[in-house]
Amino acid sequence: MDPALLARLRDAVGADHVLTGGELAAWEVDWRRRWHGKAAAVVRPGTTDEVAAVVRACATHRVAIVPQGGNTGMVGGGVPDASGTQVLLSLQRMSRVRALDVDNLTLTAEAGCVLQTLQEAATAQGLRLPLSLAAEGSCTIGGNLATNAGGTEVLRFGNARQLCLGLEVVTPQGEVWDGLSGLRKDNTGYDLRDLFVGSEGTLGVITAATLALVPRPAATLTALAACADLDAALALLRLARARLASGLTGFELMARHALELVETHFPELPRPLPPTPWAVLLEFDDAQGESTARERLEALLAEALEAGTIGDAAVAGSLAQADAMWQLRESIPLAQARDGLNVKHDVALPVSRIPAFCAATEAALREALPGARLVVFGHLGDGNLHFNLQAPPGQEGADFVAAREAEVNRIVYDAVLAHGGSFSAEHGIGALKVHEMAARKPPVALALMQRIKAALDPLGIMNPHRVLPPAGG
Ligand code: FAD
Ligand code: 2HG
Ligand code: ZN
């Protein structure tokens, strides 16, 4: 790195927070261990002004910046490329809760706050931050907003975008935009906030956010149900919506083979239901209290059993049992990681088309890749499936991905588009899906995005080659 830039970075954040040697793998390798980059330096600012100074220094020297929060992203957008020229900007030291306004139902926090810390801050005031994902113990709110994360409560509360009322952003020129309003209504021109949410570090650095909170329910109950097929799972969803209304906050789907993978890698976890082709995990919030909630949930499941929609069901009788049910669901990505590198698909579909999509895609994949293991699960309630593939038994995951990923993607994404879906639901584009953007995003949409990028970041220093293919390329 240019010594003049190094000196400016040290000046901006303190020499202790500019790392150039030693073990940087925690920042340079992604969670899946799929991307192995090399940073010119890891820079760890502690304040918004320090972030701005770092960005100005990098802009002067035309050096690219890769923002990073908890490094739990699934699409390789938060680690540097292999050139050794990019500055990795870690937000992890920016971890202060700035304000919690109980009457306004808002929380203002710095980008590096770990999601779980913010959930706990809301809980301590009798409120809830309704954004929930298995990585919540290490992902940051800045990363959640930069990827417009989804998770397990989207069917009721929306994704991170819906919870974001305001942002503070450092622009690619190193200016600070203070948009931290806690307003539910503000129609003063273009919505800058919505431009930065989901931009994956390509338009600026999110340094703080104001988030919407909701009251805590009097009771939350969890249940597992067994379905013979996906039509039955959809019938259960219809019934749950009708009987539980807005109390239905989670409706997660797990195929038998996904749970078998969990059993292989986490044999110690309890199995509340016998094996079933599809298991559904329901979460129900009720304002009335535990006993009414239990009655309503049990009545729903009895009705579904009676109608033959489900074959079996279990309602968690304690917090520990509810946690055990969630652990099964949340261990699927971890079991996949333990099993070896795999091909991931994070796709959105109209809920009504999911059975047809799954039948067609599974048949095409089984024909093209005999022996490959499908791992299907996801957020059925909002139409988001993880339609993943593990290498056939005995084949190295990395070899499988290198040899077959392009073919698998073509089959899956062709089917997704044919069924009215999207090739990215909640994980974003990052490095993984840039070529899908080039190939599959409508040209006008792509051109508009490229013009926005060029207008906001004319030097192209913010997370280059992520999200968008080069204009005209
Ligand atoms: P990082 O991985 O550090 O970064 C992600 C992207 O955001 C990168 O492009 C990075 O450059 C950019 N970025 C990060 N911080 C900033 C910032 N402050 N300003 C600008 N850009 C920034 N995701 C879901 O949506 N739903 C799930 O259910 C879900 N479950 C998961 C389960 C597991 C076990 C794991 C490991 C991941 C899961 N994820 C899920 C993916 C991941 O946790 C989310 O994408 C999360 O929002 C990323 O946050 P992070 O702080 O780790 O971001
Ligand atoms: C989940 O829903 C995450 O558990 C991860 O979005 C999905 O590992 C995956 O493919
Ligand atoms: Zn998910």
Tab-separated table of N, CA and C in Angstrom, residues 123-179:
chain	number	residue	atom	x	y	z
A	123	THR	N	-35.822	-5.774	24.276
A	123	THR	CA	-36.506	-6.622	25.270
A	123	THR	C	-36.437	-5.998	26.661
A	124	ALA	N	-35.303	-5.405	26.977
A	124	ALA	CA	-35.131	-4.811	28.317
A	124	ALA	C	-36.146	-3.695	28.562
A	125	GLN	N	-36.705	-3.125	27.490
A	125	GLN	CA	-37.709	-2.057	27.639
A	125	GLN	C	-39.125	-2.577	27.381
A	126	GLY	N	-39.284	-3.900	27.373
A	126	GLY	CA	-40.619	-4.466	27.135
A	126	GLY	C	-41.033	-4.402	25.676
A	127	LEU	N	-40.050	-4.222	24.784
A	127	LEU	CA	-40.361	-4.096	23.352
A	127	LEU	C	-39.638	-5.188	22.578
A	128	ARG	N	-39.819	-5.182	21.254
A	128	ARG	CA	-39.170	-6.189	20.403
A	128	ARG	C	-38.640	-5.571	19.146
A	129	LEU	N	-37.469	-6.028	18.733
A	129	LEU	CA	-36.963	-5.721	17.397
A	129	LEU	C	-37.223	-6.979	16.568
A	130	PRO	N	-38.229	-6.958	15.696
A	130	PRO	CA	-38.657	-8.215	15.076
A	130	PRO	C	-37.876	-8.577	13.809
A	131	LEU	N	-36.562	-8.734	13.982
A	131	LEU	CA	-35.704	-9.226	12.901
A	131	LEU	C	-34.936	-10.383	13.519
A	132	SER	N	-35.041	-11.548	12.897
A	132	SER	CA	-34.541	-12.743	13.561
A	132	SER	C	-33.914	-13.677	12.544
A	133	LEU	N	-32.637	-14.023	12.745
A	133	LEU	CA	-31.982	-14.997	11.866
A	133	LEU	C	-30.952	-15.767	12.660
A	134	ALA	N	-30.582	-16.927	12.130
A	134	ALA	CA	-29.702	-17.807	12.900
A	134	ALA	C	-28.345	-17.169	13.177
A	135	ALA	N	-27.946	-16.190	12.343
A	135	ALA	CA	-26.639	-15.545	12.543
A	135	ALA	C	-26.739	-14.354	13.502
A	136	GLU	N	-27.872	-14.204	14.210
A	136	GLU	CA	-28.082	-12.970	14.977
A	136	GLU	C	-27.053	-12.744	16.088
A	137	GLY	N	-26.379	-13.779	16.516
A	137	GLY	CA	-25.334	-13.616	17.544
A	137	GLY	C	-24.047	-13.028	16.984
A	138	SER	N	-23.902	-12.942	15.666
A	138	SER	CA	-22.672	-12.344	15.117
A	138	SER	C	-22.892	-11.365	13.964
A	139	CYS	N	-24.033	-11.404	13.272
A	139	CYS	CA	-24.225	-10.414	12.195
A	139	CYS	C	-24.508	-9.047	12.827
A	140	THR	N	-24.267	-7.990	12.055
A	140	THR	CA	-24.448	-6.629	12.570
A	140	THR	C	-25.641	-5.965	11.903
A	141	ILE	N	-26.161	-4.933	12.547
A	141	ILE	CA	-27.330	-4.261	11.974
A	141	ILE	C	-26.942	-3.553	10.667
A	142	GLY	N	-25.700	-3.088	10.573
A	142	GLY	CA	-25.255	-2.472	9.316
A	142	GLY	C	-25.277	-3.488	8.181
A	143	GLY	N	-24.796	-4.708	8.461
A	143	GLY	CA	-24.818	-5.770	7.453
A	143	GLY	C	-26.242	-6.195	7.131
A	144	ASN	N	-27.095	-6.235	8.158
A	144	ASN	CA	-28.499	-6.611	7.923
A	144	ASN	C	-29.168	-5.620	6.965
A	145	LEU	N	-28.890	-4.336	7.187
A	145	LEU	CA	-29.525	-3.331	6.323
A	145	LEU	C	-28.866	-3.299	4.954
A	146	ALA	N	-27.549	-3.474	4.922
A	146	ALA	CA	-26.843	-3.449	3.632
A	146	ALA	C	-27.285	-4.604	2.742
A	147	THR	N	-27.699	-5.729	3.358
A	147	THR	CA	-28.161	-6.872	2.552
A	147	THR	C	-29.693	-6.956	2.515
A	148	ASN	N	-30.369	-6.035	3.212
A	148	ASN	CA	-31.827	-6.142	3.367
A	148	ASN	C	-32.192	-7.564	3.802
A	149	ALA	N	-31.637	-7.965	4.933
A	149	ALA	CA	-31.795	-9.338	5.426
A	149	ALA	C	-33.270	-9.659	5.704
A	150	GLY	N	-33.570	-10.946	5.631
A	150	GLY	CA	-34.935	-11.399	5.882
A	150	GLY	C	-35.012	-12.155	7.195
A	151	GLY	N	-34.983	-13.470	7.122
A	151	GLY	CA	-35.031	-14.269	8.341
A	151	GLY	C	-36.392	-14.890	8.548
A	152	THR	N	-36.709	-15.141	9.819
A	152	THR	CA	-37.840	-16.027	10.111
A	152	THR	C	-39.145	-15.308	10.476
A	153	GLU	N	-39.161	-13.976	10.448
A	153	GLU	CA	-40.401	-13.279	10.833
A	153	GLU	C	-40.913	-12.345	9.740
A	154	VAL	N	-40.392	-12.578	8.524
A	154	VAL	CA	-40.715	-11.652	7.425
A	154	VAL	C	-42.197	-11.679	7.084
A	155	LEU	N	-42.828	-12.843	7.200
A	155	LEU	CA	-44.249	-12.922	6.828
A	155	LEU	C	-45.097	-11.984	7.663
A	156	ARG	N	-44.648	-11.655	8.877
A	156	ARG	CA	-45.425	-10.750	9.729
A	156	ARG	C	-44.867	-9.315	9.751
A	157	PHE	N	-43.522	-9.190	9.825
A	157	PHE	CA	-42.936	-7.863	10.056
A	157	PHE	C	-42.144	-7.316	8.868
A	158	GLY	N	-42.000	-8.094	7.796
A	158	GLY	CA	-41.220	-7.623	6.651
A	158	GLY	C	-39.736	-7.855	6.859
A	159	ASN	N	-38.959	-7.502	5.849
A	159	ASN	CA	-37.508	-7.679	5.965
A	159	ASN	C	-36.878	-6.428	6.575
A	160	ALA	N	-35.528	-6.392	6.595
A	160	ALA	CA	-34.850	-5.296	7.307
A	160	ALA	C	-35.311	-3.929	6.783
A	161	ARG	N	-35.562	-3.855	5.477
A	161	ARG	CA	-36.007	-2.566	4.897
A	161	ARG	C	-37.255	-2.035	5.596
A	162	GLN	N	-38.211	-2.914	5.866
A	162	GLN	CA	-39.475	-2.470	6.475
A	162	GLN	C	-39.274	-1.970	7.913
A	163	LEU	N	-38.178	-2.396	8.533
A	163	LEU	CA	-37.951	-1.998	9.925
A	163	LEU	C	-37.077	-0.755	10.013
A	164	CYS	N	-36.571	-0.293	8.879
A	164	CYS	CA	-35.613	0.814	8.900
A	164	CYS	C	-36.341	2.141	8.695
A	165	LEU	N	-36.259	3.019	9.705
A	165	LEU	CA	-36.912	4.322	9.577
A	165	LEU	C	-35.924	5.406	9.179
A	166	GLY	N	-34.660	5.204	9.486
A	166	GLY	CA	-33.677	6.236	9.143
A	166	GLY	C	-32.281	5.661	9.100
A	167	LEU	N	-31.392	6.377	8.399
A	167	LEU	CA	-30.001	5.918	8.270
A	167	LEU	C	-29.036	7.080	8.421
A	168	GLU	N	-27.844	6.743	8.861
A	168	GLU	CA	-26.709	7.661	8.752
A	168	GLU	C	-25.707	6.960	7.832
A	169	VAL	N	-25.244	7.684	6.808
A	169	VAL	CA	-24.406	7.056	5.784
A	169	VAL	C	-23.211	7.951	5.478
A	170	VAL	N	-22.049	7.340	5.314
A	170	VAL	CA	-20.893	8.057	4.776
A	170	VAL	C	-20.861	7.786	3.274
A	171	THR	N	-20.896	8.864	2.505
A	171	THR	CA	-20.958	8.733	1.043
A	171	THR	C	-19.570	8.373	0.483
A	172	PRO	N	-19.523	7.949	-0.770
A	172	PRO	CA	-18.211	7.610	-1.374
A	172	PRO	C	-17.267	8.816	-1.460
A	173	GLN	N	-17.798	10.030	-1.241
A	173	GLN	CA	-16.935	11.217	-1.200
A	173	GLN	C	-16.471	11.522	0.226
A	174	GLY	N	-16.978	10.756	1.186
A	174	GLY	CA	-16.585	10.986	2.579
A	174	GLY	C	-17.425	12.036	3.280
A	175	GLU	N	-18.639	12.349	2.727
A	175	GLU	CA	-19.552	13.244	3.455
A	175	GLU	C	-20.405	12.382	4.382
A	176	VAL	N	-20.963	13.023	5.430
A	176	VAL	CA	-21.882	12.283	6.311
A	176	VAL	C	-23.305	12.736	6.017
A	177	TRP	N	-24.174	11.784	5.615
A	177	TRP	CA	-25.608	12.098	5.463
A	177	TRP	C	-26.308	11.625	6.733
A	178	ASP	N	-26.900	12.600	7.469
A	178	ASP	CA	-27.621	12.249	8.688
A	178	ASP	C	-29.110	12.139	8.363
A	179	GLY	N	-29.567	10.931	8.156
A	179	GLY	CA	-30.987	10.702	7.879
A	179	GLY	C	-31.613	9.869	8.974
